Short mmCIF file of C-alpha atoms in Angstrom, two decimals:
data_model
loop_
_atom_site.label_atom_id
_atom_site.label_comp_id
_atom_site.label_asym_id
_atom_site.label_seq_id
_atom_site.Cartn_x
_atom_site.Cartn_y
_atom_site.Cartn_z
CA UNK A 1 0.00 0.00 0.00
CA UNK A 2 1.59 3.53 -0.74
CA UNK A 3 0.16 6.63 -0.54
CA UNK A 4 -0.06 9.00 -3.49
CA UNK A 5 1.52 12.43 -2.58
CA UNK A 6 1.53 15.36 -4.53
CA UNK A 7 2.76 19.00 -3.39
CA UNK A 8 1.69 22.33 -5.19
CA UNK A 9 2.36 25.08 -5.01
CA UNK A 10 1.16 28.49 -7.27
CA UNK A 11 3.97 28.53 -9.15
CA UNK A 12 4.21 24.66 -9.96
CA UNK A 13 4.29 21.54 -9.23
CA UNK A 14 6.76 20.35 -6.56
CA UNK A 15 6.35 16.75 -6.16
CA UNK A 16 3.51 14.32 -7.81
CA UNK A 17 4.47 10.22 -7.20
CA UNK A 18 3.65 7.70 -4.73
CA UNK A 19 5.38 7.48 -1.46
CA UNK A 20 5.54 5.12 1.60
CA UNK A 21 5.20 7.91 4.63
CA UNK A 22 5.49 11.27 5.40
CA UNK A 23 5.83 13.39 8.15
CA UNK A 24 4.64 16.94 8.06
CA UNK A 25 4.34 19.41 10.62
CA UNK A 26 1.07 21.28 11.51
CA UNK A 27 0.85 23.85 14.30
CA UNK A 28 0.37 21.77 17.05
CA UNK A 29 3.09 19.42 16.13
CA UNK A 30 4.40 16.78 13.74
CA UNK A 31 1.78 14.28 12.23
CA UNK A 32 3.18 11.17 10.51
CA UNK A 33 0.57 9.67 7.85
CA UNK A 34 1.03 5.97 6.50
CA UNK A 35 -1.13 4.39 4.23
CA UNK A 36 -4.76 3.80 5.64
CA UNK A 37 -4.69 7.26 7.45
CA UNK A 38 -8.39 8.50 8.48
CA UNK A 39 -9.37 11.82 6.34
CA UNK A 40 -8.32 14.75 7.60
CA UNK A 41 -8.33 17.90 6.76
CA UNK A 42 -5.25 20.52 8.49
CA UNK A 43 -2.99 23.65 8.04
CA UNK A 44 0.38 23.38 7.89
CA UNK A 45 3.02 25.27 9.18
CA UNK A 46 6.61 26.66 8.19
CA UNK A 47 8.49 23.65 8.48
CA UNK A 48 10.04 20.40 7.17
CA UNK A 49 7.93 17.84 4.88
CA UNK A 50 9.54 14.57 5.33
CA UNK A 51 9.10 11.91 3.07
CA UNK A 52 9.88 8.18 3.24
CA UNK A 53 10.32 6.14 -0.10
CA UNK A 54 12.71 3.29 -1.36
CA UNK A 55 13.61 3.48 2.17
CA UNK A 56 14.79 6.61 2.23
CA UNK A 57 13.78 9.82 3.64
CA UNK A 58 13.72 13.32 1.28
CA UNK A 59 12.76 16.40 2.52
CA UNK A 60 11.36 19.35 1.35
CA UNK A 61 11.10 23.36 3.11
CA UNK A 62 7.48 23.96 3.25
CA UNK A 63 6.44 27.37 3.77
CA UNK A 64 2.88 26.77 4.98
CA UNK A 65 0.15 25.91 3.30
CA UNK A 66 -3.16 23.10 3.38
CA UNK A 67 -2.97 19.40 3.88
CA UNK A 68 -5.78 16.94 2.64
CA UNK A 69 -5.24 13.43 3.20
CA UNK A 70 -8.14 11.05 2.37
CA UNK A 71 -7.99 7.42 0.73
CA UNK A 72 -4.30 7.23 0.34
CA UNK A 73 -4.83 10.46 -1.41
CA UNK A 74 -2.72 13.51 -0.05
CA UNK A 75 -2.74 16.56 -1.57
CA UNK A 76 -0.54 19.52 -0.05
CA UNK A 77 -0.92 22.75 -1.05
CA UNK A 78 1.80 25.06 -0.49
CA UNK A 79 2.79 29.23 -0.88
CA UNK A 80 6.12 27.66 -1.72
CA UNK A 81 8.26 24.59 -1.06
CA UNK A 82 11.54 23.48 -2.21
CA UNK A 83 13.16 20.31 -2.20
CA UNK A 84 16.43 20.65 0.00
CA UNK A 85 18.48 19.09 -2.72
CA UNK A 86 17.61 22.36 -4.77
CA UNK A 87 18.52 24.68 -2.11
CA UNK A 88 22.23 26.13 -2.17
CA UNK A 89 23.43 25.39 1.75
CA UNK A 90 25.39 28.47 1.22
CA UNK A 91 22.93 31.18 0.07
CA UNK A 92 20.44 29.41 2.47
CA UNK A 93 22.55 30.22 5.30
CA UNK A 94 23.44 33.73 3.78
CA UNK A 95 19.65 34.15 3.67
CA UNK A 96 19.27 33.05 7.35
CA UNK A 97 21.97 35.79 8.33
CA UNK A 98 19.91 38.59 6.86
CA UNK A 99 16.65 37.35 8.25
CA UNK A 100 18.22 37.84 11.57
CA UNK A 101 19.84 41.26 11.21
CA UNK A 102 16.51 42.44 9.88
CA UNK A 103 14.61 41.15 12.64
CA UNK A 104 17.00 42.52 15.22
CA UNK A 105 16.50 45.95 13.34
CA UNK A 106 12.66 45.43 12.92
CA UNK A 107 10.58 48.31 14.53
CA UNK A 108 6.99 48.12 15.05
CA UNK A 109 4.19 45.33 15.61
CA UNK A 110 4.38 44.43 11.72
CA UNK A 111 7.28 44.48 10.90
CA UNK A 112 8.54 42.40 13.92
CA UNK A 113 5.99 40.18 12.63
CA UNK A 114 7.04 40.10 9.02
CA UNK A 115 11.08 39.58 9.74
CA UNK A 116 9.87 37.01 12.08
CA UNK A 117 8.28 34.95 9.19
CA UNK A 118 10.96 35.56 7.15
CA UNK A 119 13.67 34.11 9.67
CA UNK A 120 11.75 31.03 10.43
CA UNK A 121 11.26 30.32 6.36
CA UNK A 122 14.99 30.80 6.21
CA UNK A 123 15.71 29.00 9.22
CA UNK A 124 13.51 26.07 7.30
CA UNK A 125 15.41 26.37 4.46
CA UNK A 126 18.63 26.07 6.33
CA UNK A 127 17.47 22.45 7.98
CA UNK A 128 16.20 21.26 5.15
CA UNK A 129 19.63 21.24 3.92
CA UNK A 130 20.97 19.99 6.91
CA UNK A 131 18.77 17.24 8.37
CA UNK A 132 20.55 13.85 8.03
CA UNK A 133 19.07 11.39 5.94
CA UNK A 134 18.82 8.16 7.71
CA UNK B 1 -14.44 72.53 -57.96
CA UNK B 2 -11.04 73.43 -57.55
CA UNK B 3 -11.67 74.88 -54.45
CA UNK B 4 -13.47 71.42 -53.41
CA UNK B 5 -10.54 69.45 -54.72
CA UNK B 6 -8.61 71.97 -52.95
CA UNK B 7 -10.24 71.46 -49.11
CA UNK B 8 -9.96 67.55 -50.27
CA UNK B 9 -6.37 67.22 -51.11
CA UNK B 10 -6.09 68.71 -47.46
CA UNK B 11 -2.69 70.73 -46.56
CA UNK B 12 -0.03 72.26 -48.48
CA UNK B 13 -1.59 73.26 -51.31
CA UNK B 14 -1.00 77.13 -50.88
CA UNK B 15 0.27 77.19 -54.89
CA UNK B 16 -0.59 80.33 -55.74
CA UNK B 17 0.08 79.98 -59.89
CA UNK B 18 -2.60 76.91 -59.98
CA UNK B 19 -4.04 77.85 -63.27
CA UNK B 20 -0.72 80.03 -64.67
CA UNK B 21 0.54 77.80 -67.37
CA UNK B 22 3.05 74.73 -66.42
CA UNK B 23 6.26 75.78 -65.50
CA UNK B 24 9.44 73.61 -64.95
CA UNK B 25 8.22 73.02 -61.70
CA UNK B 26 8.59 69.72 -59.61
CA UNK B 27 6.15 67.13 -61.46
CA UNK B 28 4.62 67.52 -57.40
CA UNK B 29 3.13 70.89 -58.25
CA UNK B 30 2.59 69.89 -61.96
CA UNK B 31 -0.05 67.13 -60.47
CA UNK B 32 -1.04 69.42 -57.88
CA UNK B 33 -2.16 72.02 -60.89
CA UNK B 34 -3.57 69.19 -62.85
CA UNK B 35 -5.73 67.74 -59.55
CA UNK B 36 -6.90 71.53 -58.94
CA UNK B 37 -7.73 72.37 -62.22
CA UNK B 38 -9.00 69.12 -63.23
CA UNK B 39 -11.20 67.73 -59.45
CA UNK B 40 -10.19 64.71 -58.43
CA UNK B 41 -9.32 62.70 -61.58
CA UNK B 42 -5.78 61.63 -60.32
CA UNK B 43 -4.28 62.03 -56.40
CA UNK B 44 -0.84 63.90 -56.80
CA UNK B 45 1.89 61.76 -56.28
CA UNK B 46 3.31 63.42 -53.30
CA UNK B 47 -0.27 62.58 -51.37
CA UNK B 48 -0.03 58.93 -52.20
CA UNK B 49 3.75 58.99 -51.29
CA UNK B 50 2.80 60.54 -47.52
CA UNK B 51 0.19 58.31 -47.29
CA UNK B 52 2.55 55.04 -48.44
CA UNK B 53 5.15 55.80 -45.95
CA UNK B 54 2.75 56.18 -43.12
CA UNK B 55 1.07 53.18 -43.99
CA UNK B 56 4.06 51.15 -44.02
CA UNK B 57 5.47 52.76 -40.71
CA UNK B 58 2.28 51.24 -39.30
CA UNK B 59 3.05 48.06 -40.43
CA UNK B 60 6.29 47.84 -39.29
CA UNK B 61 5.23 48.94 -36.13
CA UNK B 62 2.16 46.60 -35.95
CA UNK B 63 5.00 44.07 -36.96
CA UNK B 64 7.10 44.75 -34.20
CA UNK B 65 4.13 44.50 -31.17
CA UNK B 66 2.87 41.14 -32.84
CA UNK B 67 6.41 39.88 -32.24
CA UNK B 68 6.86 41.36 -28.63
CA UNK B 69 3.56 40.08 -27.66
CA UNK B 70 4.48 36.47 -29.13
CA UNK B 71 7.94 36.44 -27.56
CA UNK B 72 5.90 37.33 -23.96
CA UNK B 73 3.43 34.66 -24.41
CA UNK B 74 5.82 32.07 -24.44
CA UNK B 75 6.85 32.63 -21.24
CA UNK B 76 3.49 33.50 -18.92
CA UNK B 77 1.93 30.94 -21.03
CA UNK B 78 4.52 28.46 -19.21
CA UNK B 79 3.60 29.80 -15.74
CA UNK B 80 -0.22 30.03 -16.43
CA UNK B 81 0.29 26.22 -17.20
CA UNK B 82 1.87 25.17 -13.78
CA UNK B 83 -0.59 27.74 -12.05
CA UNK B 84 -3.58 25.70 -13.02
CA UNK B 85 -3.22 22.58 -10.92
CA UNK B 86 -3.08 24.47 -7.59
CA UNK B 87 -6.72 25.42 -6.87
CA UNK B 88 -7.91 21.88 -8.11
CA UNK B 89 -8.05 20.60 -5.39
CA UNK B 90 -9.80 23.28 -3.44
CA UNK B 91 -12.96 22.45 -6.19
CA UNK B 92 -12.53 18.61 -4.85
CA UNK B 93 -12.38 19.66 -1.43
CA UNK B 94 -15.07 22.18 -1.18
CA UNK B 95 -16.73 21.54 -4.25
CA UNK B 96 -18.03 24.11 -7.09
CA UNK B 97 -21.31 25.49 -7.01
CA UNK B 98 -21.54 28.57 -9.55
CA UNK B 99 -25.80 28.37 -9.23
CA UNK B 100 -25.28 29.10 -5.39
CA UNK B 101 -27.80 31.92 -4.51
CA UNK B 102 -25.88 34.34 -1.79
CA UNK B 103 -26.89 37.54 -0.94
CA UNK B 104 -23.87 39.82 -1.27
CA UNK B 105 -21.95 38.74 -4.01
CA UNK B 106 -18.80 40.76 -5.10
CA UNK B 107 -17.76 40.25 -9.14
CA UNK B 108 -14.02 40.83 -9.16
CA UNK B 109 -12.98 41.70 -12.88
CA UNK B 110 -9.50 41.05 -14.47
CA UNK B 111 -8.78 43.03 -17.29
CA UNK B 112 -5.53 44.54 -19.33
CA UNK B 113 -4.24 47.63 -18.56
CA UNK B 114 -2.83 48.52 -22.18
CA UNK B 115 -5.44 47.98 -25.15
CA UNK B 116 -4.65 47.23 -28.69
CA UNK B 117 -5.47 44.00 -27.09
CA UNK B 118 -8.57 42.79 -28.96
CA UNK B 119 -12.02 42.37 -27.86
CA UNK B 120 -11.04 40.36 -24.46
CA UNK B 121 -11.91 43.38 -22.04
CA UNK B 122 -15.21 44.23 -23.68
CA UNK B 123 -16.28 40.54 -23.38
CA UNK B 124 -15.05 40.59 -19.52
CA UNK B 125 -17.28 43.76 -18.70
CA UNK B 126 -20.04 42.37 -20.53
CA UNK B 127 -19.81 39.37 -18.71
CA UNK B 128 -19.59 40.81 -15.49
CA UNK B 129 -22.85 43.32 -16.47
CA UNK B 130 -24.37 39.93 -17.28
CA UNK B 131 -23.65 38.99 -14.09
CA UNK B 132 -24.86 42.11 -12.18
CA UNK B 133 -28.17 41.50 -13.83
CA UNK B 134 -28.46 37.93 -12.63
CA UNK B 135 -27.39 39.13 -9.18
CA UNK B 136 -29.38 42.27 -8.12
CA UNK B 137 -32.72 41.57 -6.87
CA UNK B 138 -34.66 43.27 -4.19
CA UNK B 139 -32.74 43.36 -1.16
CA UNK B 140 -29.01 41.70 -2.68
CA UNK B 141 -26.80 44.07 -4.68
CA UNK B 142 -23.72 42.99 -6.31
CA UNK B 143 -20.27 45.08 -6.03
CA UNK B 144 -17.51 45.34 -8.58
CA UNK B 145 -13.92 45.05 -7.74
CA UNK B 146 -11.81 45.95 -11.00
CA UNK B 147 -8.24 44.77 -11.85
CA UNK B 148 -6.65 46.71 -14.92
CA UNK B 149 -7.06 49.90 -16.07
CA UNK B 150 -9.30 48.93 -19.29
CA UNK B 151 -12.10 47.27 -17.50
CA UNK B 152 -12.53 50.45 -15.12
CA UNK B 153 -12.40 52.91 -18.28
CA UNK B 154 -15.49 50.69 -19.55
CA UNK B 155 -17.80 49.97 -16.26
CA UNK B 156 -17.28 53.21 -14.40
CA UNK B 157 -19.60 55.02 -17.20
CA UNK B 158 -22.49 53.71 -16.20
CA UNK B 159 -21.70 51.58 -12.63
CA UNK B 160 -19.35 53.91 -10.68
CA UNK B 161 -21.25 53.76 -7.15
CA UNK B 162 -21.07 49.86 -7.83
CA UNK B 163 -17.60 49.74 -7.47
CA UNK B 164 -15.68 49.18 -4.40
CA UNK B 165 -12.02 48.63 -5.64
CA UNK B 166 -9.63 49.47 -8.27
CA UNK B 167 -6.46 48.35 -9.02
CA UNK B 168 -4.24 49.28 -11.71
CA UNK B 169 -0.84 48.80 -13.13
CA UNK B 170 -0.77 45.19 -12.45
CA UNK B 171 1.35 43.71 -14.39
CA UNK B 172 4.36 46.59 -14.64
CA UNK B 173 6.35 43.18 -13.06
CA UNK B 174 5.92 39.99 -13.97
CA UNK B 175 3.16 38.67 -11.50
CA UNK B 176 4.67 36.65 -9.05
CA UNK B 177 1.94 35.11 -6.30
CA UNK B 178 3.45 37.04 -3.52
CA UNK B 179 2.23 40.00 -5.07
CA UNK B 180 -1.02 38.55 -5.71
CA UNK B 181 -1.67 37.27 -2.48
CA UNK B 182 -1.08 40.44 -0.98
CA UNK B 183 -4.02 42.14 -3.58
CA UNK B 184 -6.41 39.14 -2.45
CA UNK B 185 -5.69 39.84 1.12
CA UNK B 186 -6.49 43.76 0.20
CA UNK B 187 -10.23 42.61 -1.23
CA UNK B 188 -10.56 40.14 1.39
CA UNK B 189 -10.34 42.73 4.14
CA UNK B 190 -12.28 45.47 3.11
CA UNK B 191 -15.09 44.04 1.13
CA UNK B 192 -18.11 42.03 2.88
CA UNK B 193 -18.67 38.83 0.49
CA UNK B 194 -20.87 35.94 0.83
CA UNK B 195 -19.56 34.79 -2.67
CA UNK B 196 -16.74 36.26 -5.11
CA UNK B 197 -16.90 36.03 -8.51
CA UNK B 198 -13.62 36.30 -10.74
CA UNK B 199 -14.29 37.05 -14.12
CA UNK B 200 -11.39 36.78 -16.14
CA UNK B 201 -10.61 35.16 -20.04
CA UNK B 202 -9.25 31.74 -19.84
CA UNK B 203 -6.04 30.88 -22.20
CA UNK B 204 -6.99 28.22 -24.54
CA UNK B 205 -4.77 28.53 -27.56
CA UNK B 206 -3.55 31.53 -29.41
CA UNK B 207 -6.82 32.23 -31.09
CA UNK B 208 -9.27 30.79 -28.47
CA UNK B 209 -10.23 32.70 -24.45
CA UNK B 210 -12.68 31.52 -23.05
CA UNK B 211 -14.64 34.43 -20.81
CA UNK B 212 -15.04 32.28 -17.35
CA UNK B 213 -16.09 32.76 -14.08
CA UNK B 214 -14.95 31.60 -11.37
CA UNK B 215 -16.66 31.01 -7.74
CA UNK B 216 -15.60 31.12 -4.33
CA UNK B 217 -17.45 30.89 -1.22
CA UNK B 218 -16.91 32.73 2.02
CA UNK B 219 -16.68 30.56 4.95
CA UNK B 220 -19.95 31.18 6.92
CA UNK B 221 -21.69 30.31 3.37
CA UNK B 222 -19.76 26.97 3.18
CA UNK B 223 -20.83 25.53 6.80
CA UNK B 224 -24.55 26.98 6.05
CA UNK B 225 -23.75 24.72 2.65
CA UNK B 226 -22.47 21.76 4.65
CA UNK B 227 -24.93 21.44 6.89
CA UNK B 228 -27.13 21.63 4.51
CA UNK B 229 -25.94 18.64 2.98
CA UNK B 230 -25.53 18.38 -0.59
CA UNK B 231 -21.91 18.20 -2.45
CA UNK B 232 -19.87 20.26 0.06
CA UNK B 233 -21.84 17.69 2.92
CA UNK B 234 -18.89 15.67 2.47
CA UNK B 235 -16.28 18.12 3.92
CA UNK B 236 -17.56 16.89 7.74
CA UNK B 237 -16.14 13.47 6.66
CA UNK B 238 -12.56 15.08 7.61
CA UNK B 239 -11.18 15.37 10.75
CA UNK B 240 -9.71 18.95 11.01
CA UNK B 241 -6.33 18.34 12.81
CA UNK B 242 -4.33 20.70 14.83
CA UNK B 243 -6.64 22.05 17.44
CA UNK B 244 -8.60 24.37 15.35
CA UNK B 245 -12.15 24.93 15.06
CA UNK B 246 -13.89 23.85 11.58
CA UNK B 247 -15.15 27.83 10.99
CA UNK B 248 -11.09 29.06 11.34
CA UNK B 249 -9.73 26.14 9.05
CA UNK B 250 -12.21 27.02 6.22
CA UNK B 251 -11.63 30.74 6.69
CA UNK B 252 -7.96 30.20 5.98
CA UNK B 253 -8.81 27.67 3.53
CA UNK B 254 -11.35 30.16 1.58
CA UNK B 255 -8.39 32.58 1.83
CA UNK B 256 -5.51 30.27 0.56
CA UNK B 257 -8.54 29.40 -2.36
CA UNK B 258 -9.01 32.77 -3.16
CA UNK B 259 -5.18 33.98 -3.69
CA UNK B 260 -4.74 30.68 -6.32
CA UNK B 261 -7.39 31.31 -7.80
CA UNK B 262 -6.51 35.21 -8.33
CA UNK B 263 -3.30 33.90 -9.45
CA UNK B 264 -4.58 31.73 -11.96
CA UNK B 265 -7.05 34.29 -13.47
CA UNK B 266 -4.24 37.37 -13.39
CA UNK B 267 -1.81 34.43 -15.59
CA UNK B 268 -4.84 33.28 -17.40
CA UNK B 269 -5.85 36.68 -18.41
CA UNK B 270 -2.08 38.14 -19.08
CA UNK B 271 -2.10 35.11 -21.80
CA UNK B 272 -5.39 36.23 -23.39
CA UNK B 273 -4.42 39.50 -23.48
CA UNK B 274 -0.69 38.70 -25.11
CA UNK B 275 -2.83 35.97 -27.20
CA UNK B 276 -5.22 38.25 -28.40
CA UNK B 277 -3.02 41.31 -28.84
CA UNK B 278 -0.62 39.43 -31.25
CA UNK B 279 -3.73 38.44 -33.40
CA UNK B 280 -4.54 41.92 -33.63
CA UNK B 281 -1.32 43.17 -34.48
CA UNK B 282 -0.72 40.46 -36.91
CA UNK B 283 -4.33 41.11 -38.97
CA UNK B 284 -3.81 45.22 -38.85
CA UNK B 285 -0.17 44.38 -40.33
CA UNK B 286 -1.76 42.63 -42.54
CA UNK B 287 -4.50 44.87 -43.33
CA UNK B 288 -1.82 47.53 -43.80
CA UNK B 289 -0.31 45.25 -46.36
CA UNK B 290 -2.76 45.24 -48.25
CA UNK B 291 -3.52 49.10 -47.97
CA UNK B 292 0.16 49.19 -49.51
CA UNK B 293 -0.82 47.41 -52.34
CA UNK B 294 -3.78 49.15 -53.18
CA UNK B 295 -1.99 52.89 -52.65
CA UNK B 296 1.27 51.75 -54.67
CA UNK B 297 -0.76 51.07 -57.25
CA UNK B 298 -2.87 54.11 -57.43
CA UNK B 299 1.00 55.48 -57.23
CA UNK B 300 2.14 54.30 -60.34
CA UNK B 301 -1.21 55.14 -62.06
CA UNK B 302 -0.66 58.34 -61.35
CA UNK B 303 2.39 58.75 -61.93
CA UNK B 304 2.04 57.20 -65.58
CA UNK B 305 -0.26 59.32 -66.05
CA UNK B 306 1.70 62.76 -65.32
CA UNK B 307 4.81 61.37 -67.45
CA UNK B 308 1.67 61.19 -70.47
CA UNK B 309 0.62 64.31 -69.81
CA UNK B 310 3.72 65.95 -69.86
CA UNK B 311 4.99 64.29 -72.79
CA UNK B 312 1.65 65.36 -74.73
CA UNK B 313 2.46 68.53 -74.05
CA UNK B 314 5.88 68.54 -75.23
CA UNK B 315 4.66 66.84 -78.04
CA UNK B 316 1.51 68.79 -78.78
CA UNK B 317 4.02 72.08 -77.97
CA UNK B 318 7.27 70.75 -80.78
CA UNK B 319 4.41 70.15 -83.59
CA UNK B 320 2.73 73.51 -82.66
CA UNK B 321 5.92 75.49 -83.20
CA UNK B 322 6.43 72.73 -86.61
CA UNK B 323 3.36 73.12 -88.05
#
């Protein structure tokens, strides 16, 4: 039994085959969904989509978005994701570096807010390039 | 008549020896004489030559937009492609019900900003009027938000208290779902909906858009919808995980829905527009073509004819002085 997963996103189309597991994190934690998973409906956060096929795991920054998981079905919508083997480690952790100074510079209630999303996208980015595959 | 054939000709004709005999003048002012004294048997050459070069400077230019607009289609028409599978499966999730009878419904227009563009704005706006007429009834009264400058030009004649929203100048950068998510969060917050409408012209080939509309429901409409059973009953069949109520899950659902589905109309309509623009250009090239044709050859005629008229002269002049 696999489950057939397939990540969008505006822009395109980031991932459409069939995989054993994944785990994805909403906002009150990490769910992991195997084949035979009850329908559910959920937002997910900023984080890590972890996938499990062939035995091994791939993982992909997801910047928040919509989950739908029903019949082995599971469709995630996205406002962007990348795959971490297409992000550059080094311009990932460049980006991280300015996320920071701006939030340290950030002045008022929206902006704090806005360089606060930004950092934790980057920061995503960052351990999606990092997180050992086992 | 001369006079007539005078206003006719239009400017520079200020020749003050029109009916003096010929002189060596240019064969310009020659023709100009002959058109004056003679109505409008033959255009003079330096009219038809004014008019040629404008009408090919059209062309050329017509020529050159056709091409732009081709070489610009290529690439939205590649982003308008992966664009469309992202609010799929927000129609299996939630369902599609254009027929849905709401009581504040907002149509939110897409149109170009630049024209030359075809008829693709004129069929948006009349779709949307359509769609104001099928929507106003006693107590519901439909707004207008409008994307582009075109469609605004056209509905705020005769619908200007109508309209809630403007936006213009939409595609100075290449549309990029940030930015569009950003307008949709604009509309979202200051106009009261119970359903949106997006009218916008769909991209099916070159030659072919499709005026469509597309629906989306607000939130308190789609649990009034799911209670009530029917095709969105089925949305109750899924747990909602992560400790949030069902009403905040579909309001941030209906929100994500809306911004793909602006996304998709914006690309959808960009390609129409390119689409329909380089059709445009490419028959009024054409057309200008064929303008060319007809003008050069009026051209020559006349011209033939001046060199005959002349040379009767001569001639009828050289036997006068024989004979």
């Amino acid at each position: 039994m696999t489950l057939n997963l397939c990540v969008l996103t505006p822009n395109r189309m980031i991932w459409d085959s069939e995989v054993k597991e994944i785990i994805l994190s909403t906002n009150s934690g990490q769910i992991g969904v195997l084949p035979n998973h009850a329908p559910i409906a959920t937002a997910v956060d900023i984080g890590l989509l972890r996938i499990r096929r062939n035995g091994q795991w791939l993982t992909v920054a997801l910047m928040g978005g919509f989950a739908r998981i029903s019949n082995n079905e599971i469709t995630i919508l996205g406002n962007d994701a990348e795959i971490s083997t297409d992000i550059d480690p080094q311009e990932a952790k460049q980006t991280l570096e300015i996320a920071e100074a701006n939030l340290s510079r950030a002045e008022g209630k929206r902006q704090a807010i806005e360089s606060n999303l930004a950092l934790r996208r980057a920061r995503t980015r960052v351990e999606a390039v990092n997180v050992i595959s086992y | 008549m001369a006079m007539a054939a005078l206003r006719r000709e239009g400017r520079r004709f200020l020749l003050p020896t029109a009916s003096s005999a010929p002189t060596i003048a240019a064969r310009s002012a020659i023709s100009n004489e002959e058109s004056c004294l003679f109505g409008v048997r033959s255009i003079s050459t330096q009219i038809v030559r004014n008019r040629m070069k404008s009408v090919k400077n059209i062309q050329k230019i017509t020529k050159a937009m056709k091409m732009v607009a081709a070489s610009k289609l290529r690439g939205v028409q590649i982003r308008t492609e992966a664009s469309r599978g992202v609010w799929q499966p927000f129609i299996a999730l939630l369902g599609d019900s254009p027929s849905i009878d709401v009581k504040k419904n907002v149509i939110v227009t897409v149109s170009s900003d630049k024209g030359l563009c075809g008829g693709i704005n004129s069929t948006s706006v009349k779709v949307s009027k359509a769609l104001f007429k099928v929507y106003s009834g006693p107590e519901k009264e439909p707004k207008y938000v409008i994307l582009g400058e075109k469609g605004k030009a056209q509905l705020v004649r005769d619908s200007k208290d109508h309209i809630m929203l403007s936006v213009s100048e939409l595609q100075k950068n290449p549309v990029n779902y940030t930015q569009v998510s950003v307008l949709a969060d604009d509309i979202l917050k200051n106009v009261e909906f119970d359903a949106l409408r997006v009218v916008y012209n769909k991209f099916r080939s070159i030659v072919l858009f499709i005026p469509t509309v597309s629906t989306i429901l607000s939130p308190e409409t789609i649990e009034k919808e799911s209670e009530a059973g029917g095709s969105l009953g089925d949305l109750d069949l899924y747990e909602i995980e992560g400790g949030e109520t069902k009403s905040e899950v579909l309001q941030n659902l209906t929100e994500f829905q809306f911004s793909c589905v602006m996304f998709n109309a914006v690309l959808e309509n960009a390609c129409s527009e390119l689409g329909a623009r380089m059709s445009a250009m490419d028959s009024s090239s054409r057309n200008a073509g064929e303008m060319l044709d007809r003008l050069t050859l009026a051209y020559n005629r006349t011209r033939q004819a001046s060199i005959t008229t002349e040379l009767i002269e001569i001639i009828s002049g050289a036997s006068a002085l024989e004979g």
